[in-house]
């Protein structure tokens, strides 16, 4: 909302710069986003062209002698096609500072030039407010323009400044200049200048108004006859320009002017074009609406329409019908000031994609108590500058429950809420500045809410008014006294943090990716849940249409993005909420691609299955899930996403809680990747498990011995099965480790040679060689019997 | 005295020979030739019996002196050679210490996580708890309970993604939704002190400063006699820990449906200290937080007696802090996760 600085000053006798006003407004909740002068320039003067001769060395330049009154006559070289003898012009004298730069004495093609004749563009006026003639040459001033006048901006009405306020949703009243003035008066603690209302004689009216919908509770109209359409006076068009509105003609401009001043949008109808002397608001019309912009808009039930004799005359609050628009031949008009329900206007405005300064104000909410006042002001100015002759009384439909709003609070409450120690007197004075007419009734402090303050309805609002006027710097910081309680992270949050820290320490990067994905991402890596993905009702693009039901595809995309940018070797991970129909979870995923760096590239080797497995084991360890509670099972889930021979499922009993391994070549190709080792875990399921309690064992008192053996087995015998079997074959076996797996020369096709190291020991004595040999024999027997193993060496 | 002359002669000869010794092998040969039992120097003693008895003492002394002199130089030579040997060994064993270390370097967190973790830690240290809430929320918790009824103008400010076919479900537009949960679920109603870090979503086209997905950290404190002065003190504490001891804050009146009064919080610029620079656009202040006293309507809607309880709430935009702090001018870079970008946060 751009407000005229000049208007504020006229109404207030305020000696403050636009910046000072902006500062006060900003701290009080009406943030000023910009201060924009309408026109700019120093060292300007009105000049008179005494002579104009063509430049000898140019086909378009002229050499002018310009009379600048007390500043003398100066020679100016000018390129404007409309420069001619006798013209009154704006001269920027040498040393003038214009938005485009400073004017310096110069030689133009060998001729001295001392100053510049200006167009309004050069004074910083926006082109949209200017005619073609004005933008193609220098400004032609009126013949009566006083030569030598140096307050040129003032003469042109360009000495105004727009204070651009960002109006927040709770203060729609600030869409009115008059209320901004009240706000400034309150903040500077000054009186507003009284305005005298002129009472114009009013004729009786027979015009009918009404509403057949609850979305319009107030509708007022005034018939005004004998108006004349012409250009607006300079002050009016400049005032509109400050607010970013182009002047059209006096009638249209008056509508906008009253709206800017009061916040009440007006609509004007050509009385003689109405089919009937009535305006009735309805919301049950369907069909087409031909608007004054020449476009047709479809009407739906629920759209508020102002009708006359059943014909739509206006899409309420948005646009008038072409049929009854005011034009240059209009003599008699109807001025409408009404209150339409914001939701209704917003709905229609959004649907047909038409918004205006009027619809914006209706959408934000308007003052219900000022219709008559607005009509009066409108009539006044219509008679002043549009020659309105006969003005009728207001025809009014009003079923709105007008009531005086009172808020009861107390000094103790206000100080308590703010943590301040303001005395009663200061509070009363401050609230009075804000037009809240405060009074004390016993312990209570009672405020009357002015009708334009739609936002205020509770005592908390009064506390806000008080402190925003007095300033938040009046609050002395005091730390809260709170009850001591055990808060901090939950066990689940602790676990998450520990896992993130672990993966980071392993050199993985923690990324953050978008929750919303495209349809083609939905089907992939759906092993952990097959619930239907959630779809947006109102997506912005097809790329972001669904809530992702799995996390891994997003990480693969990050991997692809990076690999395409020459980042080849890395690991990334993310923990994220996963939502689907009837499913809420939190997944942890990682992707490892390229090489694991050993010592930089010196010790590098490709990431493989066992990296993922190692991380998986570590993560489960951090989660406190002991080996034995979960199992890594060979891949049984099929699909073309995970390598069937190099992937594993993580199962808790039968429940699948995660998987990891090498990505299937088909999925690699789809993702434009050469290699990817991945993992996805249902973090929620795992973190919700109770951690296995820690119990320490007494360290073995007697030394253990280590014996190696090597066995040839079928290639698909799993080491873990071998290990489990050996652990059971003798009570002396403490642990079994593999230290070499070999296939190739010397080993029959389909077999592998496995080198094992067994640790043997006892809790109550040092082992004798006989016992050791006996245990090793049992181990070898087990290998032969259970796995058809061929012992190669002990 | 031929014998004594001979001893001297052999000594001279030995010392001369020693001068030519350059390495260990030669030293061994020298030892064998002169100092071993049968070597030239030690061998002189065998001539003792040829010496007349009265001269034997003199001869013995001369031989011993000769041996001592040779031995001394020999040992020096030996040390010298060993030092040289060690030097050679070190030379041959020298490594290039500029090659990379073997432990892999820590990875980097996306600045999104860096900021969330840092803010979270500060409030955990102040005795807060963490309630993350969920991305998918109901209209009730995201709007209604927070004093944003249907058709409220504030809904314009946060255009919302709704879920298809799921009545009333949406992607939360603010992490305040988690606060509504916390207040509703607190039973019996008592004090609350928590922060809600997490993702939020709005129907914004992605550009340099807008993102349809972004992160917020909201804080909520509920108790008896909680005031605006408490909010101010808490934010000062936070801001000084996060942005530096010397930071000041200033509050500007603003509007949020769920707080009354509402304020925008500016922090004195952590780049220039408040003098004015390009980061703070010359103002010396940077807008960082939104905050306010919990609107009594919100308290009541969530089951709290607003006569007994009051509270404050605040919110920080995570990406904004990250961008200001780390000099990132495009929010999309955060979500691109380019490893070269993340490398800046290694070890963070």
mmCIF file of N, CA and C in Angstrom, chain A residues 1-4 163-180 215 239-240 242-245 253-267 316-319 336-347 349-350 354-368 370-371 374 452 454, chain B residues 151-153 156:
data_model
loop_
_atom_site.group_PDB
_atom_site.id
_atom_site.type_symbol
_atom_site.label_atom_id
_atom_site.label_comp_id
_atom_site.label_asym_id
_atom_site.label_seq_id
_atom_site.Cartn_x
_atom_site.Cartn_y
_atom_site.Cartn_z
ATOM 1 N N UNK A 1 0.846 -1.193 0.000
ATOM 2 C CA UNK A 1 0.000 0.000 0.000
ATOM 3 C C UNK A 1 0.884 1.247 0.000
ATOM 4 N N UNK A 2 0.816 1.981 -1.087
ATOM 5 C CA UNK A 2 1.637 3.193 -1.164
ATOM 6 C C UNK A 2 0.827 4.396 -0.720
ATOM 7 N N UNK A 3 1.302 5.036 0.311
ATOM 8 C CA UNK A 3 0.570 6.156 0.903
ATOM 9 C C UNK A 3 1.314 7.461 0.617
ATOM 10 N N UNK A 4 0.543 8.506 0.360
ATOM 11 C CA UNK A 4 1.118 9.806 0.024
ATOM 12 C C UNK A 4 1.653 10.505 1.277
ATOM 13 N N UNK A 163 5.058 6.310 0.518
ATOM 14 C CA UNK A 163 5.556 5.468 1.614
ATOM 15 C C UNK A 163 4.872 4.117 1.432
ATOM 16 N N UNK A 164 5.681 3.120 1.061
ATOM 17 C CA UNK A 164 5.109 1.826 0.675
ATOM 18 C C UNK A 164 5.033 0.895 1.895
ATOM 19 N N UNK A 165 3.806 0.681 2.359
ATOM 20 C CA UNK A 165 3.607 -0.117 3.575
ATOM 21 C C UNK A 165 3.209 -1.545 3.201
ATOM 22 N N UNK A 166 3.870 -2.511 3.813
ATOM 23 C CA UNK A 166 3.460 -3.901 3.644
ATOM 24 C C UNK A 166 2.384 -4.183 4.696
ATOM 25 N N UNK A 167 1.137 -4.245 4.237
ATOM 26 C CA UNK A 167 0.018 -4.369 5.177
ATOM 27 C C UNK A 167 -0.171 -5.829 5.569
ATOM 28 N N UNK A 168 -0.114 -6.109 6.851
ATOM 29 C CA UNK A 168 -0.277 -7.487 7.329
ATOM 30 C C UNK A 168 -1.769 -7.825 7.430
ATOM 31 N N UNK A 169 -2.080 -9.126 7.403
ATOM 32 C CA UNK A 169 -3.491 -9.530 7.344
ATOM 33 C C UNK A 169 -4.346 -9.017 8.502
ATOM 34 N N UNK A 170 -3.732 -8.706 9.642
ATOM 35 C CA UNK A 170 -4.561 -8.245 10.763
ATOM 36 C C UNK A 170 -4.877 -6.759 10.700
ATOM 37 N N UNK A 171 -4.259 -6.059 9.774
ATOM 38 C CA UNK A 171 -4.498 -4.617 9.726
ATOM 39 C C UNK A 171 -5.034 -4.142 8.383
ATOM 40 N N UNK A 172 -6.155 -4.719 7.913
ATOM 41 C CA UNK A 172 -6.694 -4.258 6.625
ATOM 42 C C UNK A 172 -7.081 -2.786 6.667
ATOM 43 N N UNK A 173 -7.258 -2.246 7.867
ATOM 44 C CA UNK A 173 -7.606 -0.814 7.969
ATOM 45 C C UNK A 173 -6.520 0.068 7.370
ATOM 46 N N UNK A 174 -5.286 -0.458 7.294
ATOM 47 C CA UNK A 174 -4.200 0.367 6.753
ATOM 48 C C UNK A 174 -4.222 0.442 5.223
ATOM 49 N N UNK A 175 -5.222 -0.181 4.611
ATOM 50 C CA UNK A 175 -5.419 0.042 3.173
ATOM 51 C C UNK A 175 -6.147 1.360 2.937
ATOM 52 N N UNK A 176 -6.314 2.143 3.979
ATOM 53 C CA UNK A 176 -6.962 3.448 3.853
ATOM 54 C C UNK A 176 -6.010 4.532 4.339
ATOM 55 N N UNK A 177 -5.809 5.565 3.500
ATOM 56 C CA UNK A 177 -4.950 6.697 3.896
ATOM 57 C C UNK A 177 -5.368 7.258 5.251
ATOM 58 N N UNK A 178 -6.706 7.394 5.417
ATOM 59 C CA UNK A 178 -7.211 8.031 6.641
ATOM 60 C C UNK A 178 -6.757 7.264 7.884
ATOM 61 N N UNK A 179 -6.727 5.935 7.771
ATOM 62 C CA UNK A 179 -6.325 5.150 8.930
ATOM 63 C C UNK A 179 -4.810 5.162 9.123
ATOM 64 N N UNK A 180 -4.091 5.295 8.017
ATOM 65 C CA UNK A 180 -2.640 5.431 8.141
ATOM 66 C C UNK A 180 -2.338 6.742 8.876
ATOM 67 N N UNK A 215 -24.202 -13.204 2.165
ATOM 68 C CA UNK A 215 -22.824 -12.751 1.927
ATOM 69 C C UNK A 215 -22.750 -11.251 1.670
ATOM 70 N N UNK A 239 -2.045 12.292 -6.738
ATOM 71 C CA UNK A 239 -2.297 11.499 -5.539
ATOM 72 C C UNK A 239 -2.484 10.026 -5.920
ATOM 73 N N UNK A 240 -3.197 9.810 -7.031
ATOM 74 C CA UNK A 240 -3.394 8.433 -7.481
ATOM 75 C C UNK A 240 -2.058 7.819 -7.913
ATOM 76 N N UNK A 242 0.850 8.407 -6.824
ATOM 77 C CA UNK A 242 1.639 8.002 -5.655
ATOM 78 C C UNK A 242 1.286 6.572 -5.268
ATOM 79 N N UNK A 243 -0.006 6.244 -5.401
ATOM 80 C CA UNK A 243 -0.439 4.907 -5.022
ATOM 81 C C UNK A 243 -0.318 3.907 -6.161
ATOM 82 N N UNK A 244 0.223 4.359 -7.272
ATOM 83 C CA UNK A 244 0.433 3.447 -8.389
ATOM 84 C C UNK A 244 -0.780 3.300 -9.280
ATOM 85 N N UNK A 245 -1.719 4.241 -9.182
ATOM 86 C CA UNK A 245 -2.927 4.158 -10.013
ATOM 87 C C UNK A 245 -2.881 5.258 -11.071
ATOM 88 N N UNK A 253 -11.510 8.401 -11.323
ATOM 89 C CA UNK A 253 -10.496 8.788 -10.342
ATOM 90 C C UNK A 253 -11.101 9.021 -8.964
ATOM 91 N N UNK A 254 -12.301 9.596 -8.940
ATOM 92 C CA UNK A 254 -12.940 9.852 -7.639
ATOM 93 C C UNK A 254 -13.234 8.531 -6.941
ATOM 94 N N UNK A 255 -13.688 7.550 -7.709
ATOM 95 C CA UNK A 255 -13.927 6.215 -7.125
ATOM 96 C C UNK A 255 -12.671 5.690 -6.471
ATOM 97 N N UNK A 256 -11.556 5.764 -7.175
ATOM 98 C CA UNK A 256 -10.285 5.274 -6.637
ATOM 99 C C UNK A 256 -9.809 6.117 -5.460
ATOM 100 N N UNK A 257 -10.043 7.420 -5.584
ATOM 101 C CA UNK A 257 -9.602 8.350 -4.537
ATOM 102 C C UNK A 257 -10.293 8.034 -3.209
ATOM 103 N N UNK A 258 -11.621 7.864 -3.287
ATOM 104 C CA UNK A 258 -12.365 7.575 -2.060
ATOM 105 C C UNK A 258 -11.924 6.224 -1.483
ATOM 106 N N UNK A 259 -11.669 5.264 -2.384
ATOM 107 C CA UNK A 259 -11.202 3.958 -1.918
ATOM 108 C C UNK A 259 -9.842 4.092 -1.206
ATOM 109 N N UNK A 260 -8.954 4.874 -1.803
ATOM 110 C CA UNK A 260 -7.635 5.053 -1.176
ATOM 111 C C UNK A 260 -7.772 5.721 0.187
ATOM 112 N N UNK A 261 -8.649 6.718 0.254
ATOM 113 C CA UNK A 261 -8.793 7.460 1.502
ATOM 114 C C UNK A 261 -9.445 6.630 2.595
ATOM 115 N N UNK A 262 -10.545 5.960 2.244
ATOM 116 C CA UNK A 262 -11.370 5.325 3.284
ATOM 117 C C UNK A 262 -11.200 3.819 3.357
ATOM 118 N N UNK A 263 -10.626 3.238 2.342
ATOM 119 C CA UNK A 263 -10.520 1.786 2.302
ATOM 120 C C UNK A 263 -11.789 1.131 1.786
ATOM 121 N N UNK A 264 -12.802 1.920 1.524
ATOM 122 C CA UNK A 264 -14.072 1.370 1.047
ATOM 123 C C UNK A 264 -14.096 1.407 -0.486
ATOM 124 N N UNK A 265 -14.109 0.243 -1.135
ATOM 125 C CA UNK A 265 -14.193 0.239 -2.589
ATOM 126 C C UNK A 265 -15.566 0.761 -3.029
ATOM 127 N N UNK A 266 -15.570 1.524 -4.094
ATOM 128 C CA UNK A 266 -16.824 2.039 -4.633
ATOM 129 C C UNK A 266 -17.061 1.407 -5.983
ATOM 130 N N UNK A 267 -18.315 1.371 -6.384
ATOM 131 C CA UNK A 267 -18.578 1.011 -7.765
ATOM 132 C C UNK A 267 -19.542 2.044 -8.326
ATOM 133 N N UNK A 316 -19.760 -8.580 -8.092
ATOM 134 C CA UNK A 316 -19.581 -7.783 -6.880
ATOM 135 C C UNK A 316 -18.128 -7.689 -6.436
ATOM 136 N N UNK A 317 -17.702 -6.451 -6.245
ATOM 137 C CA UNK A 317 -16.364 -6.212 -5.711
ATOM 138 C C UNK A 317 -15.256 -6.459 -6.694
ATOM 139 N N UNK A 318 -15.582 -6.948 -7.888
ATOM 140 C CA UNK A 318 -14.510 -7.307 -8.823
ATOM 141 C C UNK A 318 -14.571 -6.470 -10.102
ATOM 142 N N UNK A 319 -15.684 -6.508 -10.821
ATOM 143 C CA UNK A 319 -15.743 -5.727 -12.053
ATOM 144 C C UNK A 319 -17.179 -5.450 -12.505
ATOM 145 N N UNK A 336 -22.096 2.982 -5.602
ATOM 146 C CA UNK A 336 -22.337 1.875 -4.671
ATOM 147 C C UNK A 336 -21.209 1.781 -3.647
ATOM 148 N N UNK A 337 -21.616 1.649 -2.368
ATOM 149 C CA UNK A 337 -20.632 1.323 -1.303
ATOM 150 C C UNK A 337 -21.273 0.190 -0.514
ATOM 151 N N UNK A 338 -20.625 -0.953 -0.534
ATOM 152 C CA UNK A 338 -21.252 -2.123 0.076
ATOM 153 C C UNK A 338 -20.226 -2.936 0.838
ATOM 154 N N UNK A 339 -20.728 -3.918 1.551
ATOM 155 C CA UNK A 339 -19.834 -4.845 2.240
ATOM 156 C C UNK A 339 -20.148 -6.254 1.756
ATOM 157 N N UNK A 340 -19.195 -6.855 1.104
ATOM 158 C CA UNK A 340 -19.366 -8.227 0.610
ATOM 159 C C UNK A 340 -18.469 -9.146 1.430
ATOM 160 N N UNK A 341 -18.959 -10.358 1.646
ATOM 161 C CA UNK A 341 -18.184 -11.272 2.499
ATOM 162 C C UNK A 341 -16.863 -11.628 1.826
ATOM 163 N N UNK A 342 -15.792 -11.520 2.595
ATOM 164 C CA UNK A 342 -14.450 -11.688 2.019
ATOM 165 C C UNK A 342 -14.253 -13.053 1.364
ATOM 166 N N UNK A 343 -14.822 -14.092 1.965
ATOM 167 C CA UNK A 343 -14.588 -15.445 1.444
ATOM 168 C C UNK A 343 -15.215 -15.589 0.063
ATOM 169 N N UNK A 344 -16.380 -14.980 -0.073
ATOM 170 C CA UNK A 344 -17.108 -15.055 -1.329
ATOM 171 C C UNK A 344 -16.333 -14.364 -2.451
ATOM 172 N N UNK A 345 -15.866 -13.160 -2.147
ATOM 173 C CA UNK A 345 -15.119 -12.391 -3.144
ATOM 174 C C UNK A 345 -13.818 -13.118 -3.497
ATOM 175 N N UNK A 346 -13.159 -13.628 -2.469
ATOM 176 C CA UNK A 346 -11.888 -14.305 -2.726
ATOM 177 C C UNK A 346 -12.088 -15.527 -3.619
ATOM 178 N N UNK A 347 -13.165 -16.245 -3.319
ATOM 179 C CA UNK A 347 -13.444 -17.458 -4.067
ATOM 180 C C UNK A 347 -13.654 -17.158 -5.554
ATOM 181 N N UNK A 349 -12.879 -14.351 -7.171
ATOM 182 C CA UNK A 349 -11.700 -13.691 -7.721
ATOM 183 C C UNK A 349 -10.620 -14.720 -8.088
ATOM 184 N N UNK A 350 -10.404 -15.693 -7.206
ATOM 185 C CA UNK A 350 -9.410 -16.734 -7.492
ATOM 186 C C UNK A 350 -9.854 -17.600 -8.666
ATOM 187 N N UNK A 354 -9.312 -12.845 -11.627
ATOM 188 C CA UNK A 354 -9.392 -11.386 -11.709
ATOM 189 C C UNK A 354 -9.239 -10.806 -10.306
ATOM 190 N N UNK A 355 -8.274 -9.956 -10.145
ATOM 191 C CA UNK A 355 -8.139 -9.300 -8.849
ATOM 192 C C UNK A 355 -7.943 -7.820 -9.098
ATOM 193 N N UNK A 356 -8.431 -7.000 -8.211
ATOM 194 C CA UNK A 356 -8.278 -5.555 -8.362
ATOM 195 C C UNK A 356 -8.021 -4.971 -6.986
ATOM 196 N N UNK A 357 -7.758 -3.666 -6.961
ATOM 197 C CA UNK A 357 -7.589 -3.003 -5.670
ATOM 198 C C UNK A 357 -8.851 -3.167 -4.830
ATOM 199 N N UNK A 358 -10.029 -3.176 -5.496
ATOM 200 C CA UNK A 358 -11.285 -3.354 -4.773
ATOM 201 C C UNK A 358 -11.392 -4.743 -4.184
ATOM 202 N N UNK A 359 -11.198 -5.758 -5.047
ATOM 203 C CA UNK A 359 -11.383 -7.128 -4.550
ATOM 204 C C UNK A 359 -10.390 -7.415 -3.428
ATOM 205 N N UNK A 360 -9.179 -6.881 -3.556
ATOM 206 C CA UNK A 360 -8.184 -7.065 -2.497
ATOM 207 C C UNK A 360 -8.720 -6.548 -1.165
ATOM 208 N N UNK A 361 -9.335 -5.364 -1.187
ATOM 209 C CA UNK A 361 -9.829 -4.782 0.066
ATOM 210 C C UNK A 361 -10.990 -5.585 0.631
ATOM 211 N N UNK A 362 -11.877 -6.057 -0.255
ATOM 212 C CA UNK A 362 -12.971 -6.887 0.251
ATOM 213 C C UNK A 362 -12.431 -8.176 0.853
ATOM 214 N N UNK A 363 -11.424 -8.757 0.196
ATOM 215 C CA UNK A 363 -10.861 -10.022 0.685
ATOM 216 C C UNK A 363 -10.235 -9.850 2.063
ATOM 217 N N UNK A 364 -9.665 -8.694 2.318
ATOM 218 C CA UNK A 364 -8.997 -8.492 3.602
ATOM 219 C C UNK A 364 -9.983 -8.065 4.689
ATOM 220 N N UNK A 365 -11.128 -7.544 4.281
ATOM 221 C CA UNK A 365 -12.117 -7.104 5.260
ATOM 222 C C UNK A 365 -12.210 -5.582 5.305
ATOM 223 N N UNK A 366 -13.444 -5.056 5.370
ATOM 224 C CA UNK A 366 -13.619 -3.598 5.381
ATOM 225 C C UNK A 366 -14.461 -3.163 6.574
ATOM 226 N N UNK A 367 -14.363 -1.890 6.859
ATOM 227 C CA UNK A 367 -15.084 -1.280 7.971
ATOM 228 C C UNK A 367 -16.582 -1.244 7.659
ATOM 229 N N UNK A 368 -17.416 -1.899 8.474
ATOM 230 C CA UNK A 368 -18.845 -1.966 8.162
ATOM 231 C C UNK A 368 -19.608 -0.697 8.564
ATOM 232 N N UNK A 370 -18.960 2.639 7.977
ATOM 233 C CA UNK A 370 -18.664 3.957 7.391
ATOM 234 C C UNK A 370 -19.328 4.205 6.044
ATOM 235 N N UNK A 371 -20.335 3.381 5.698
ATOM 236 C CA UNK A 371 -20.937 3.532 4.365
ATOM 237 C C UNK A 371 -21.490 4.951 4.126
ATOM 238 N N UNK A 374 -18.797 7.453 3.705
ATOM 239 C CA UNK A 374 -18.144 7.306 2.405
ATOM 240 C C UNK A 374 -19.010 7.938 1.313
ATOM 241 N N UNK A 452 -13.082 0.431 12.559
ATOM 242 C CA UNK A 452 -12.128 0.053 11.507
ATOM 243 C C UNK A 452 -11.118 -0.975 11.996
ATOM 244 N N UNK A 454 -10.748 -4.207 12.716
ATOM 245 C CA UNK A 454 -11.421 -5.500 12.619
ATOM 246 C C UNK A 454 -10.660 -6.574 13.382
ATOM 247 N N UNK B 151 -10.930 -19.727 5.538
ATOM 248 C CA UNK B 151 -11.202 -18.394 4.987
ATOM 249 C C UNK B 151 -10.476 -17.274 5.727
ATOM 250 N N UNK B 152 -9.599 -17.618 6.649
ATOM 251 C CA UNK B 152 -8.816 -16.586 7.330
ATOM 252 C C UNK B 152 -7.829 -16.002 6.324
ATOM 253 N N UNK B 153 -7.704 -14.665 6.304
ATOM 254 C CA UNK B 153 -6.793 -14.062 5.325
ATOM 255 C C UNK B 153 -5.367 -14.614 5.426
ATOM 256 N N UNK B 156 -3.901 -17.060 3.002
ATOM 257 C CA UNK B 156 -3.333 -16.580 1.734
ATOM 258 C C UNK B 156 -1.816 -16.555 1.797
#
